[in-house]
Amino acid sequence: MAPVLDHEGRRIAYLRLSVTDRCNCRCVYCMPEDGVPMLSHADILSFEELTDVVRAAAELGVRKVRLTGGEPLARRGVVGLVRMVAAVPGIEEVAMTTNACLLAPVAGALREAGLSRLNVSLDTLRPDRYARITRCGRLEDALAGLDAARAAGFSHTKVNAVLMGGVNDDEVADLAGLARDEAVDVRFIELMPIGPSAAWPRGRFLPAEAVLEALPGMEFLGRDGVAELWHMPGWAGNVGLIRPMSHKFCDGCSRIRVTADGKLKPCLHSAAELDLRGLDHEGLLSALRAGIAAKPKYHRMDEGRASESARDMNEIGG
Ligand code: SAM
Ligand code: SF4
């Protein structure tokens, strides 16, 4: 079947699948301190239902699936889910975005199950600051997760740091330094006004230009999906900038998202959702087609508005 294009001619090849809304952390920009009402187990798509969605999406041209959350490693049996998704015909890459705190014990099993890539979220290299930002995480666990990923054979892991004025902008050079000796891409993400951060003061929202100012001498390499890649001469890895706020990249967006309770979100920042729960294969195909057709042309957060998403990031998965 020919790949499906949306009305802007964008080819939809990438599905972000949130496998749980739960998380072992409570990052200040993502979740309120006392947590949010959690979905019950019965509300969450089963592994079979998630795999059915992937099968239908693959038939429509999706080639890459990213498991996210909440924290995907907090979903019991997630290694088995990786195996099921990796076995779907047409799926060429299964990736995961994780805070890595629970990664060390399962990194080898994930690799063996068919996970191809890892993105690790890491906003600071200072233990006290890590504890403050994540509220319940320990930096040493996340770093142990990164080490275990390397030992398990994951290559080109991406480290993602949300850039926050007055919180971690003094660590740009230290975080980028992870790419000095190792072939990792350290990517700085502009903070988005969604969930708790929608009410934050403007000074926290730094343009990613601040990274270029903190690291003079980098050379522009080109685009890699939603990131701009830069290279510091002599370094093994690269530095990435993800600029949803200052340079929106909606014209190149190839993604759709599915929440843990089975709602298709054609765009991260739009309130539009389509229910996929209970649909058979034909029903899934037509809902996915309808969702792709409903993908908005662009978000409007740079017009001084907050995200229009009806859900927080822990429910969508970034
Ligand atoms: N728990 C996993 C993790 O933290 O990697 C996966 C889910 S988390 C919602 C996915 C990504 O969204 C993380 O890299 C996180 O930093 C990012 N994120 C959450 N809230 C954000 C916000 N308001 N602005 C920018 N990025 C955000
Ligand atoms: Fe959890 Fe990831 Fe949200 Fe942090 S950003 S609270 S690790 S889902």
GROMACS .gro file of C-alpha atoms and ligand atoms in nm, residues 23 25-27 29-30 70 99, ligand 2:
model
   16
   23CYS     CA    1   0.634   0.766   3.570
   25CYS     CA    2   0.981   1.076   3.820
   26ARG     CA    3   0.783   1.401   3.851
   27CYS     CA    4   0.984   1.643   3.639
   29TYR     CA    5   0.802   2.095   3.365
   30CYS     CA    6   0.606   1.777   3.297
   70GLY     CA    7   0.514   0.850   3.106
   99ASN     CA    8   1.470   0.889   3.170
  320SF4    FE1    9   0.848   1.136   3.374
  320SF4    FE2   10   0.963   1.187   3.142
  320SF4    FE3   11   0.772   1.349   3.240
  320SF4    FE4   12   1.006   1.343   3.360
  320SF4     S1   13   0.967   1.411   3.148
  320SF4     S2   14   0.805   1.332   3.463
  320SF4     S3   15   1.070   1.138   3.333
  320SF4     S4   16   0.743   1.142   3.176
   0.00000   0.00000   0.00000
